[in-house]
Amino acid sequence: MADNKKSNRPLERRIHPGSGRRKAAMFPKGRQLGSAARDEVQALLADQPRDRDLLIEYLHLIQDEYGCLAAGHLQALASEMSLAMAEVYEVASFYAHFDIVLDDETPPPPITVRVCDSLTCEMMGAAKLLNDLPGALGPGVRVVRAPCMGRCDIAPVAEVGHNHVDRADVETISAAVAENQTHPVTPDFKSFDAYVADGGYQLLKECQSGARSPEDLIRQLEDSGLRGLGGAGFPAGRKWQFVRQEPGPRLMAVNADEGEPGTFKDRYYLERDHHRFLEGMLIAAWVVEAEAVYIYLRDEYPALQLVLTEEIRRVEAEGLNGNCAIHLRRGAGAYICGEESAMLESIEGKRGLPRHKPPFPSQVGLFGRPTLIHNVETVYWIRDIVERGASWFSGEGRNGRQGLRSFSVSGRVREPGVKLAPAGITARELIEEYCGGMADGHAFKGYLPGGASGGILPESMADIPLDFGTLEEHGCFIGSAAVVVLSEQDDMKAVALNLMRFFEDESCGQCTPCRVGTEKAVKLMSHTAWDVPLLQELSTAMADASICGLGQAAPNPLLSLMKYFPEDL
C-alpha cells in the first residue's frame, strides 16, 4: 500500500532524484520565454501569418527594429511560429547579415560599416580602407569586411548601415557616419505611369485577354534563341515547355540574388526599368499558369527592396497580376542562394543548402511543386522580343554567335559598367569598343570572362568569342558575363587567392569536398611557394565530388592561373 505521508526529502531531490550532489534549479530546464521579448515580437509581427516559410522575413523585421537578433527575441519568434529554438537559430546563424547576440554578449554598435573586399574592390583599395577606417571612425562604429555588393563598376564600395557609398574613401564614409546617413538612397527609375505611357503592360493584357497564346510566345522565344542569362544558359522557351507539361499547381521563382563577384547587370536593369522586368515575369508566369511568383532579391540591394515593394503594390492595385500572387522575399547574405535549389530552400525559410538533383525544380521545386525559375535579365527581354520580333534579338551577334549579352565590366578599364553587346564579341573588342580602352597607366594582362568562378585567361587569349559554349575547352565559361579586366600591375596570385577566399567564406558547408577543399586551398595558396601538384589534386577532388556548382567551379581561377600564368607562380 502506498505511503501517503509527505516526503521529508528536499523539493529539488523529489523533482530530480539523485541530484543531492548539486543544487537543482527551481524552474523548468531550458531558456524561458520572456514576456517583454514576447510582446515585442508579437507587436512586430502583428496580424501577419505565422507561416514557416516567412521565418527569414521575420528575422529581418526583428534585426531592422533592434539592430541585432537577441536570444530572447529568437525564443519569442520560435514560440510564435511553433518552431524549436534550435530550428530558428540554425537558420539565423546560416546567413551573414544576421547578428545574433546571446545573453552574455554585447550588442553591435548602432552603425555598422561594411567594406566590400571582393576582387574589383580589392583592386581599387578596399584593403587600405579596412585598415584605416577603424581608427578614423572610432570605437562606436563597427567596421567589417563584406563580399561583393554588386557595384563593381563604382568600386571600392562600402555600406553605412543600409546606405551604399560608391567610390568610397575614408572621408566620404566618415561623412556618412557623422551625418547618420544609414538609409538606402532610392535610384531614379521609370515610374509606372511613364512605363504604361510607353506601351507597358499592353503585351501582358493581350496575353490575359486571350489575344495571345502560350504556344505563340514559346515559339517566339525559341526563335529568338533567348537563353537563361543567370549563368546556366538553358533555352528559355524549352524551360517553359518543361514546366507546362507538369501537373499543376505550378509556381515561379525569380533569382535576383546575383552574388557572383563582378556581376551587377540585374541591379542595373532593376534600378532603371523594373516594370519591364515585372511585365516579363508576369508573362512567363501566365504561360506556365503559375499560381504565385516569388522574387528572391539579395539583401545587398536595400533600395531596390523598397522600390519593388511599392511598385508591386501598384501592379496589384491595377489588377495586372491577375490570379498570380507576387511575393518579394529578401535574402540575407549568402552567395550560395544564387544556386537555384538553394534559393528555393531559402524562400521556404530554411538554410540555403543546395538540393540533390534529380528531381529538377521544373518537376519538384518550391514547396514541392513544379517551378519555373528564371534570372532577372532573362524575363527583362521578353517584352522586347515579342513586340520587336524574334529576329530583333537573334539578328545580333558576332563570330557566328546569336543574340545580345549584357556584360558587367569592371577592373582596369576606362569606362566600366553594364555593356549591352553582341553575343560572341571578344574581350579585346569589348574593352576597346565599349569601355574606352584600358585605364590610364595600365596594360592589358588578363581577364575573368565569367566572374569569380569563370576562370582567368591571359591577354593572348582575348580574341575568343564570349558566349555560352565557347570557353569551356579552355577551362573557363561565360556564366553571367561578368568580365573583370586585369593589368600588369595586378598580382595574379593575389587575384586567385582573393577569389578562393570568397569561395571559402561562401561555402554552405554541406559537402566535405567544398567545405574542406576551399579552406585547404586558401592555406596552400597563402604560402609564398605553391605546391602545384597538390593544388591540382585538390582541385580535381573539389570539381569531381562537390554537390553544387560552387565547389565544382571554385578551383577554376586557380587552375587557370597555373595553366596560363606559370611565370607568375
Coordinates of C-alpha atoms in Angstrom, one line a residue:
M1 CA 0.0 0.0 0.0
A2 CA 1.4 3.4 -1.0
D3 CA 2.8 5.6 1.7
N4 CA 0.7 8.8 1.6
K5 CA 2.8 10.7 4.1
K6 CA 4.6 13.8 3.0
S7 CA 8.2 13.1 2.0
N8 CA 10.9 14.7 4.1
R9 CA 13.2 15.0 1.1
P10 CA 14.0 18.5 -0.2
L11 CA 11.9 19.6 -3.1
E12 CA 14.7 19.5 -5.6
R13 CA 15.5 15.9 -4.8
R14 CA 11.9 14.9 -5.3
I15 CA 12.0 16.6 -8.7
H16 CA 15.4 15.3 -9.7
P17 CA 16.1 12.1 -7.9
G18 CA 19.8 11.5 -7.2
S19 CA 20.6 15.2 -7.5
G20 CA 21.8 15.7 -3.9
R21 CA 25.4 16.4 -5.0
R22 CA 24.3 19.6 -6.9
K23 CA 21.8 22.3 -6.4
A24 CA 18.9 21.8 -8.8
A25 CA 17.1 24.7 -10.5
M26 CA 13.7 25.6 -9.1
F27 CA 12.3 26.1 -12.6
P28 CA 12.0 24.1 -15.8
K29 CA 15.1 23.4 -17.8
G30 CA 16.0 25.4 -20.9
R31 CA 15.6 29.0 -21.9
Q32 CA 12.4 30.6 -20.7
L33 CA 10.2 32.9 -22.8
G34 CA 10.4 36.4 -21.5
S35 CA 7.2 38.4 -21.5
A36 CA 8.9 41.6 -22.8
A37 CA 10.5 39.8 -25.7
R38 CA 7.3 38.0 -26.5
D39 CA 5.3 41.3 -26.5
E40 CA 7.9 43.0 -28.7
V41 CA 7.9 40.2 -31.3
Q42 CA 4.1 40.0 -31.3
A43 CA 3.9 43.7 -31.9
L44 CA 6.3 43.4 -34.9
L45 CA 4.5 40.5 -36.5
A46 CA 1.1 42.0 -35.7
D47 CA -1.6 40.1 -37.7
Q48 CA 0.8 38.6 -40.3
P49 CA 0.6 34.9 -40.8
R50 CA 2.9 32.7 -38.8
D51 CA 3.8 30.5 -41.8
R52 CA 7.1 28.6 -41.6
D53 CA 8.3 30.0 -44.9
L54 CA 8.2 33.5 -43.5
L55 CA 10.9 32.8 -40.9
I56 CA 13.7 34.8 -42.7
E57 CA 11.4 37.7 -43.3
Y58 CA 10.6 37.9 -39.6
L59 CA 14.2 37.6 -38.7
H60 CA 14.8 40.7 -40.9
L61 CA 11.9 42.5 -39.1
I62 CA 13.5 41.9 -35.7
Q63 CA 17.0 42.9 -36.8
D64 CA 15.8 46.0 -38.6
E65 CA 14.0 47.1 -35.5
Y66 CA 16.5 46.3 -32.8
G67 CA 19.8 46.2 -34.7
C68 CA 20.5 42.5 -33.9
L69 CA 18.9 39.2 -33.1
A70 CA 18.8 38.9 -29.3
A71 CA 18.4 35.4 -27.9
G72 CA 15.2 36.4 -26.2
H73 CA 13.7 37.6 -29.4
L74 CA 14.7 34.4 -31.2
Q75 CA 13.0 32.4 -28.4
A76 CA 9.9 34.5 -28.7
L77 CA 9.8 34.1 -32.5
A78 CA 10.2 30.4 -32.2
S79 CA 7.2 30.4 -29.8
E80 CA 5.1 32.5 -32.2
M81 CA 5.8 30.2 -35.1
S82 CA 5.6 27.0 -33.2
L83 CA 9.2 26.1 -34.0
A84 CA 12.0 24.8 -31.9
M85 CA 14.5 27.4 -30.8
A86 CA 17.2 25.2 -32.5
E87 CA 15.4 25.4 -35.8
V88 CA 15.2 29.2 -35.7
Y89 CA 18.8 29.5 -34.5
E90 CA 20.2 27.3 -37.3
V91 CA 18.5 29.4 -39.9
A92 CA 19.6 32.7 -38.4
S93 CA 23.2 31.6 -38.0
F94 CA 23.5 30.4 -41.6
Y95 CA 23.1 33.9 -43.1
A96 CA 25.9 36.5 -42.8
H97 CA 23.6 39.5 -42.4
F98 CA 22.0 38.4 -39.2
D99 CA 23.8 39.5 -36.0
I100 CA 22.9 37.0 -33.2
V101 CA 23.6 38.3 -29.7
L102 CA 23.5 35.7 -26.8
D103 CA 22.8 36.7 -23.2
D104 CA 26.4 37.3 -22.3
E105 CA 27.4 39.1 -25.4
T106 CA 27.4 42.9 -26.2
P107 CA 25.1 44.0 -29.0
P108 CA 26.8 45.6 -32.0
P109 CA 27.1 49.4 -32.1
P110 CA 24.3 51.4 -33.8
I111 CA 26.2 51.8 -37.0
T112 CA 28.0 49.1 -39.0
V113 CA 30.2 49.9 -41.9
R114 CA 30.7 47.1 -44.4
V115 CA 33.5 47.3 -46.9
C116 CA 33.4 45.1 -49.9
D117 CA 36.6 43.1 -50.3
S118 CA 35.8 41.2 -53.4
L119 CA 38.2 41.3 -56.4
T120 CA 37.4 44.6 -58.1
C121 CA 37.0 46.5 -54.8
E122 CA 40.3 44.9 -53.6
M123 CA 42.0 46.1 -56.7
M124 CA 40.7 49.6 -56.1
G125 CA 41.9 49.9 -52.5
A126 CA 39.5 48.1 -50.2
A127 CA 42.3 46.6 -48.1
K128 CA 43.5 50.1 -47.2
L129 CA 40.0 51.2 -46.4
L130 CA 39.5 48.3 -44.0
N131 CA 42.8 49.1 -42.3
D132 CA 42.2 52.9 -42.0
L133 CA 38.5 53.1 -41.1
P134 CA 38.5 51.7 -37.5
G135 CA 40.9 54.4 -36.4
A136 CA 39.1 57.2 -38.3
L137 CA 35.6 56.2 -37.2
G138 CA 36.4 55.4 -33.6
P139 CA 35.1 52.7 -31.2
G140 CA 31.4 53.5 -31.6
V141 CA 31.3 52.2 -35.2
R142 CA 31.8 48.6 -36.3
V143 CA 33.8 48.0 -39.4
V144 CA 33.6 44.6 -41.1
R145 CA 34.6 43.2 -44.5
A146 CA 31.8 42.0 -46.8
P147 CA 31.6 40.0 -50.0
C148 CA 30.6 41.5 -53.4
M149 CA 27.8 44.2 -53.2
G150 CA 27.1 44.2 -56.9
R151 CA 28.5 47.6 -57.5
C152 CA 31.9 46.7 -59.1
D153 CA 31.7 49.4 -61.7
I154 CA 31.9 52.1 -58.9
A155 CA 34.5 50.4 -56.7
P156 CA 35.6 50.5 -54.0
V157 CA 32.2 50.3 -52.2
A158 CA 31.1 50.5 -48.6
E159 CA 27.8 50.3 -46.9
V160 CA 27.0 52.5 -43.9
G161 CA 24.0 50.9 -42.4
H162 CA 21.9 50.3 -45.5
N163 CA 23.3 53.2 -47.5
H164 CA 25.9 52.5 -50.1
V165 CA 28.9 54.8 -50.5
D166 CA 30.3 54.4 -54.0
R167 CA 34.0 55.0 -54.9
A168 CA 34.4 55.2 -51.2
D169 CA 37.3 56.6 -49.2
V170 CA 37.8 57.4 -45.6
E171 CA 36.4 61.0 -45.9
T172 CA 33.2 60.0 -47.7
I173 CA 32.5 57.2 -45.3
S174 CA 33.3 59.3 -42.2
A175 CA 30.9 62.0 -43.5
A176 CA 28.1 59.5 -44.0
V177 CA 28.7 58.2 -40.5
A178 CA 28.8 61.6 -39.0
E179 CA 25.6 62.7 -40.7
N180 CA 23.9 59.3 -39.8
Q181 CA 23.2 58.6 -43.5
T182 CA 22.3 54.9 -42.9
H183 CA 19.1 54.6 -45.1
P184 CA 19.3 53.5 -48.7
V185 CA 19.0 56.1 -51.4
T186 CA 16.2 55.4 -53.9
P187 CA 17.6 55.3 -57.5
D188 CA 16.0 57.2 -60.4
F189 CA 13.7 54.8 -62.2
K190 CA 11.0 54.7 -64.8
S191 CA 7.7 55.1 -63.0
F192 CA 4.6 53.0 -63.5
D193 CA 2.8 55.8 -65.3
A194 CA 5.8 56.5 -67.6
Y195 CA 6.1 52.8 -68.4
V196 CA 2.4 52.5 -69.2
A197 CA 2.6 55.6 -71.4
D198 CA 5.4 53.9 -73.3
G199 CA 3.2 50.9 -74.1
G200 CA 4.0 49.0 -71.0
Y201 CA 1.8 46.1 -69.8
Q202 CA -0.1 46.0 -73.1
L203 CA 1.5 42.7 -74.1
L204 CA 0.6 41.3 -70.7
K205 CA -3.0 42.4 -71.2
E206 CA -3.1 40.8 -74.6
C207 CA -2.0 37.5 -73.0
Q208 CA -4.5 37.7 -70.3
S209 CA -7.3 38.6 -72.7
G210 CA -6.6 35.6 -74.9
A211 CA -5.3 37.6 -77.9
R212 CA -2.0 35.8 -77.5
S213 CA -1.5 32.1 -76.8
P214 CA 1.2 30.4 -74.7
E215 CA 2.3 28.4 -77.7
D216 CA 2.8 31.6 -79.7
L217 CA 5.1 33.1 -77.0
I218 CA 7.0 29.9 -76.6
R219 CA 7.7 29.7 -80.3
Q220 CA 8.9 33.3 -80.4
L221 CA 11.3 32.7 -77.5
E222 CA 12.6 29.6 -79.2
D223 CA 13.1 31.5 -82.5
S224 CA 14.9 34.3 -80.7
G225 CA 17.4 32.0 -79.1
L226 CA 16.9 33.6 -75.7
R227 CA 18.7 31.6 -73.0
G228 CA 18.9 31.8 -69.3
L229 CA 21.1 34.8 -68.5
G230 CA 21.9 34.0 -64.9
G231 CA 24.7 31.7 -66.0
A232 CA 23.4 28.3 -67.0
G233 CA 22.3 29.4 -70.4
F234 CA 19.3 26.9 -70.7
P235 CA 16.9 27.8 -73.6
A236 CA 14.1 29.9 -72.0
G237 CA 11.3 28.6 -74.3
R238 CA 12.2 25.0 -73.7
K239 CA 12.1 25.6 -69.9
W240 CA 8.6 27.0 -70.3
Q241 CA 7.6 23.8 -72.1
F242 CA 9.1 21.5 -69.4
V243 CA 7.2 23.3 -66.6
R244 CA 3.9 23.4 -68.6
Q245 CA 3.9 19.7 -69.1
E246 CA 4.0 19.0 -65.4
P247 CA 0.7 18.7 -63.5
G248 CA -0.4 21.8 -61.5
P249 CA -0.5 23.6 -59.3
R250 CA 2.7 25.4 -60.5
L251 CA 4.9 28.2 -59.2
M252 CA 7.5 30.6 -60.4
A253 CA 10.7 31.9 -58.7
V254 CA 12.9 34.7 -60.0
N255 CA 16.6 34.7 -59.0
A256 CA 17.6 38.3 -58.2
D257 CA 20.5 37.1 -56.0
E258 CA 23.4 37.9 -58.3
G259 CA 26.2 37.4 -55.8
E260 CA 28.9 36.4 -58.2
P261 CA 31.8 38.9 -57.8
G262 CA 31.9 41.1 -60.8
T263 CA 28.2 40.8 -61.6
F264 CA 25.8 43.8 -61.4
K265 CA 23.7 43.7 -64.5
D266 CA 20.5 42.7 -62.8
R267 CA 20.8 45.7 -60.4
Y268 CA 21.4 47.9 -63.4
Y269 CA 18.2 46.9 -65.1
L270 CA 16.1 46.8 -62.0
E271 CA 17.2 50.3 -60.9
R272 CA 16.2 51.8 -64.2
D273 CA 13.2 49.9 -65.6
H274 CA 11.9 47.4 -63.2
H275 CA 8.4 47.4 -64.7
R276 CA 9.8 45.9 -67.9
F277 CA 11.1 43.1 -65.6
L278 CA 7.8 42.8 -63.8
E279 CA 5.8 42.6 -67.0
G280 CA 8.1 39.9 -68.4
M281 CA 7.9 38.0 -65.2
L282 CA 4.1 38.0 -65.2
I283 CA 4.0 36.9 -68.9
A284 CA 6.2 34.0 -68.1
A285 CA 4.0 33.1 -65.1
W286 CA 1.0 33.3 -67.3
V287 CA 2.5 31.0 -69.9
V288 CA 3.2 28.2 -67.3
E289 CA 0.0 29.0 -65.4
A290 CA 1.8 29.7 -62.1
E291 CA -0.3 30.4 -59.1
A292 CA 2.3 32.6 -57.5
V293 CA 5.7 34.2 -58.2
Y294 CA 8.4 34.6 -55.6
I295 CA 11.1 37.2 -56.3
Y296 CA 14.3 36.4 -54.3
L297 CA 16.2 39.7 -54.0
R298 CA 19.6 39.9 -52.5
D299 CA 19.9 41.9 -49.3
E300 CA 22.7 43.9 -50.7
Y301 CA 20.1 45.8 -52.7
P302 CA 18.1 47.6 -50.0
A303 CA 17.0 50.5 -52.1
L304 CA 15.5 48.0 -54.7
Q305 CA 13.7 46.2 -51.8
L306 CA 11.9 49.5 -51.0
V307 CA 11.2 50.4 -54.6
L308 CA 9.9 46.9 -55.7
T309 CA 7.7 46.6 -52.6
E310 CA 5.9 49.8 -53.6
E311 CA 5.8 49.2 -57.3
I312 CA 4.4 45.6 -56.9
R313 CA 1.6 47.0 -54.8
R314 CA 0.8 49.4 -57.7
V315 CA 0.8 46.5 -60.1
E316 CA -1.5 44.5 -57.9
A317 CA -3.8 47.5 -57.3
E318 CA -4.1 47.8 -61.1
G319 CA -5.1 44.1 -61.3
L320 CA -2.3 43.4 -63.7
N321 CA -1.1 40.3 -61.8
G322 CA -4.5 38.5 -62.4
N323 CA -4.8 35.5 -60.3
C324 CA -1.0 35.2 -59.7
A325 CA 0.2 36.3 -56.3
I326 CA 3.5 38.2 -56.2
H327 CA 5.8 37.6 -53.2
L328 CA 9.0 39.6 -52.7
R329 CA 11.5 37.7 -50.5
R330 CA 14.7 39.2 -49.0
G331 CA 17.9 37.3 -49.0
A332 CA 20.3 37.6 -46.0
G333 CA 23.8 37.5 -47.3
A334 CA 24.5 34.0 -48.7
Y335 CA 26.1 33.7 -52.2
I336 CA 25.1 30.0 -52.3
C337 CA 21.5 31.1 -52.6
G338 CA 22.2 32.1 -56.2
E339 CA 22.2 28.4 -56.9
E340 CA 18.6 27.7 -57.9
S341 CA 17.8 24.9 -55.4
A342 CA 19.5 26.7 -52.5
M343 CA 17.4 29.7 -53.4
L344 CA 14.2 27.6 -53.2
E345 CA 15.3 26.4 -49.7
S346 CA 15.8 29.9 -48.6
I347 CA 12.4 31.1 -50.0
E348 CA 10.9 28.3 -47.9
G349 CA 12.5 29.9 -44.8
K350 CA 15.4 27.4 -44.4
R351 CA 19.1 27.4 -44.6
G352 CA 20.3 27.7 -48.2
L353 CA 21.6 24.3 -48.8
P354 CA 21.6 23.0 -52.4
R355 CA 19.4 20.1 -53.2
H356 CA 20.4 16.9 -54.9
K357 CA 19.2 16.5 -58.5
P358 CA 17.1 14.9 -59.9
P359 CA 14.3 15.7 -59.4
F360 CA 14.8 19.1 -61.0
P361 CA 12.9 22.2 -60.0
S362 CA 10.7 22.0 -63.1
Q363 CA 9.3 18.8 -61.6
V364 CA 9.7 19.2 -57.8
G365 CA 10.6 22.8 -56.9
L366 CA 9.3 25.3 -54.5
F367 CA 7.1 23.7 -51.8
G368 CA 7.3 20.5 -53.8
R369 CA 5.5 22.0 -56.8
P370 CA 6.7 22.2 -60.5
T371 CA 8.5 25.6 -60.6
L372 CA 9.7 27.8 -63.4
I373 CA 13.0 29.5 -62.4
H374 CA 14.3 32.5 -64.3
N375 CA 17.0 35.1 -63.8
V376 CA 16.1 38.8 -63.8
E377 CA 17.6 39.7 -67.1
T378 CA 16.0 36.7 -68.9
V379 CA 12.5 37.9 -68.3
Y380 CA 13.5 41.5 -68.8
W381 CA 13.9 40.9 -72.5
I382 CA 10.6 39.1 -73.1
R383 CA 8.5 42.2 -74.0
D384 CA 11.1 43.4 -76.4
I385 CA 11.5 40.0 -78.1
V386 CA 7.7 39.6 -78.6
E387 CA 7.0 43.2 -79.7
R388 CA 10.0 43.6 -81.9
G389 CA 10.1 40.1 -83.2
A390 CA 12.4 37.2 -82.6
S391 CA 14.8 38.3 -85.3
W392 CA 15.5 41.6 -83.4
F393 CA 17.3 39.5 -80.8
S394 CA 18.6 36.6 -82.8
G395 CA 19.8 39.0 -85.5
E396 CA 22.5 40.3 -83.2
G397 CA 25.8 38.6 -82.7
R398 CA 29.4 38.2 -83.9
N399 CA 31.8 35.4 -84.8
G400 CA 28.9 33.1 -85.6
R401 CA 27.0 33.6 -82.4
Q402 CA 23.4 34.9 -81.9
G403 CA 21.7 37.3 -79.6
L404 CA 22.6 40.1 -77.2
R405 CA 24.6 39.8 -73.9
S406 CA 24.7 42.2 -71.0
F407 CA 28.4 42.3 -69.9
S408 CA 29.2 43.6 -66.4
V409 CA 32.6 45.0 -67.0
S410 CA 34.9 46.2 -64.1
G411 CA 38.5 46.4 -63.3
R412 CA 41.3 48.2 -65.2
V413 CA 39.2 49.8 -67.9
R414 CA 38.5 53.5 -68.5
E415 CA 34.7 53.2 -68.6
P416 CA 33.4 50.2 -66.5
G417 CA 29.7 49.4 -66.4
V418 CA 26.9 47.3 -68.0
K419 CA 27.6 47.0 -71.7
L420 CA 24.9 45.6 -74.0
A421 CA 26.9 44.0 -76.8
P422 CA 26.5 41.3 -79.4
A423 CA 27.0 37.7 -78.2
G424 CA 30.3 36.4 -79.4
I425 CA 32.2 39.7 -79.0
T426 CA 35.7 39.2 -77.8
A427 CA 37.2 40.7 -74.7
R428 CA 39.5 42.8 -76.7
E429 CA 36.7 44.2 -78.7
L430 CA 34.6 44.8 -75.6
I431 CA 37.4 46.8 -74.0
E432 CA 38.2 48.9 -77.0
E433 CA 34.7 49.5 -78.4
Y434 CA 32.6 49.6 -75.3
C435 CA 34.8 50.5 -72.4
G436 CA 37.0 53.3 -73.8
G437 CA 40.1 51.1 -73.7
M438 CA 42.3 50.3 -70.7
A439 CA 42.5 52.7 -67.8
D440 CA 45.4 55.2 -67.9
G441 CA 48.7 53.7 -66.9
H442 CA 47.5 50.1 -67.3
A443 CA 48.4 47.5 -69.9
F444 CA 46.0 44.6 -70.6
K445 CA 47.3 41.4 -68.9
G446 CA 44.3 39.1 -68.4
Y447 CA 40.6 38.9 -67.7
L448 CA 37.9 36.9 -66.0
P449 CA 35.3 36.1 -68.6
G450 CA 32.6 34.9 -66.3
G451 CA 33.1 36.3 -62.8
A452 CA 34.8 34.6 -59.9
S453 CA 34.0 31.1 -61.0
G454 CA 34.6 31.5 -64.7
G455 CA 38.3 31.2 -64.7
I456 CA 41.1 33.6 -65.8
L457 CA 42.5 34.0 -69.3
P458 CA 45.6 35.9 -70.5
E459 CA 45.7 38.8 -72.9
S460 CA 46.9 36.5 -75.6
M461 CA 43.5 34.7 -75.5
A462 CA 41.4 37.9 -75.6
D463 CA 40.1 37.1 -79.1
I464 CA 37.9 34.2 -78.2
P465 CA 34.2 34.9 -78.7
L466 CA 32.4 35.4 -75.4
D467 CA 29.3 33.3 -75.3
F468 CA 27.9 30.0 -74.0
G469 CA 30.0 27.0 -75.1
T470 CA 33.0 29.0 -76.5
L471 CA 35.2 29.0 -73.4
E472 CA 34.7 25.5 -71.9
E473 CA 37.5 23.9 -73.9
H474 CA 39.9 26.4 -72.2
G475 CA 38.7 25.5 -68.7
C476 CA 36.5 28.7 -68.4
F477 CA 32.9 29.7 -69.0
I478 CA 31.0 32.9 -69.5
G479 CA 28.4 32.4 -66.8
S480 CA 26.6 35.7 -66.1
A481 CA 29.0 37.6 -68.4
A482 CA 30.9 39.4 -65.6
V483 CA 34.2 40.5 -67.2
V484 CA 36.9 41.7 -64.8
V485 CA 39.9 43.2 -66.6
L486 CA 43.4 42.8 -65.1
S487 CA 46.6 44.7 -65.9
E488 CA 50.3 44.1 -65.4
Q489 CA 50.0 45.9 -62.1
D490 CA 47.9 43.2 -60.6
D491 CA 49.4 40.3 -58.6
M492 CA 47.9 37.2 -60.3
K493 CA 48.5 35.0 -57.2
A494 CA 46.7 37.6 -55.1
V495 CA 43.8 37.7 -57.5
A496 CA 43.4 33.9 -57.3
L497 CA 43.7 33.9 -53.5
N498 CA 41.1 36.6 -53.2
L499 CA 38.7 34.5 -55.3
M500 CA 39.4 31.3 -53.3
R501 CA 38.8 33.2 -50.0
F502 CA 35.5 34.2 -51.3
F503 CA 34.5 30.6 -52.0
E504 CA 35.8 29.5 -48.6
D505 CA 33.6 32.1 -46.9
E506 CA 30.6 31.3 -49.0
S507 CA 30.7 27.5 -48.9
C508 CA 27.4 26.4 -47.3
G509 CA 29.4 23.6 -45.6
Q510 CA 27.0 20.8 -46.7
C511 CA 29.6 18.7 -48.6
T512 CA 33.2 17.9 -47.5
P513 CA 34.9 18.5 -50.9
C514 CA 33.8 22.1 -51.0
R515 CA 33.8 22.9 -47.3
V516 CA 37.3 21.5 -46.5
G517 CA 38.7 21.9 -50.1
T518 CA 38.3 25.6 -50.2
E519 CA 39.8 26.0 -46.8
K520 CA 42.8 23.9 -47.6
A521 CA 43.3 25.6 -50.9
V522 CA 43.4 29.0 -49.2
K523 CA 46.0 27.8 -46.8
L524 CA 48.1 26.3 -49.6
M525 CA 47.8 29.4 -51.7
S526 CA 48.8 31.7 -48.8
H527 CA 52.3 30.2 -49.0
T528 CA 54.9 32.1 -50.9
A529 CA 55.7 29.0 -52.9
W530 CA 52.8 27.0 -54.2
D531 CA 52.7 23.2 -54.1
V532 CA 51.3 22.9 -57.6
P533 CA 50.8 19.1 -57.8
L534 CA 49.0 19.1 -54.5
L535 CA 46.8 22.1 -55.6
Q536 CA 46.0 20.3 -58.8
E537 CA 45.0 17.1 -56.9
L538 CA 42.8 19.1 -54.5
S539 CA 41.1 21.0 -57.4
T540 CA 40.3 17.7 -59.1
A541 CA 38.7 16.4 -55.9
M542 CA 36.6 19.5 -55.4
A543 CA 35.4 19.6 -59.1
D544 CA 34.5 15.9 -59.2
A545 CA 32.9 15.4 -55.8
S546 CA 31.2 18.7 -54.7
I547 CA 27.4 18.7 -54.7
C548 CA 26.8 22.0 -56.5
G549 CA 28.4 24.5 -58.8
L550 CA 30.2 26.5 -56.0
G551 CA 32.6 23.7 -55.1
Q552 CA 32.8 22.4 -58.7
A553 CA 33.8 25.8 -60.1
A554 CA 35.8 27.2 -57.2
P555 CA 39.1 25.8 -58.5
N556 CA 38.7 27.4 -61.9
P557 CA 40.7 30.6 -61.2
L558 CA 43.4 28.6 -59.5
L559 CA 43.7 26.0 -62.4
S560 CA 43.7 28.8 -65.0
L561 CA 46.5 30.6 -63.2
M562 CA 48.6 27.5 -63.1
K563 CA 47.9 26.8 -66.7
Y564 CA 48.1 30.2 -68.4
F565 CA 50.3 32.3 -66.0
P566 CA 53.1 29.9 -64.9
E567 CA 55.5 32.9 -64.9
D568 CA 53.6 34.4 -62.0
L569 CA 53.8 31.4 -59.7

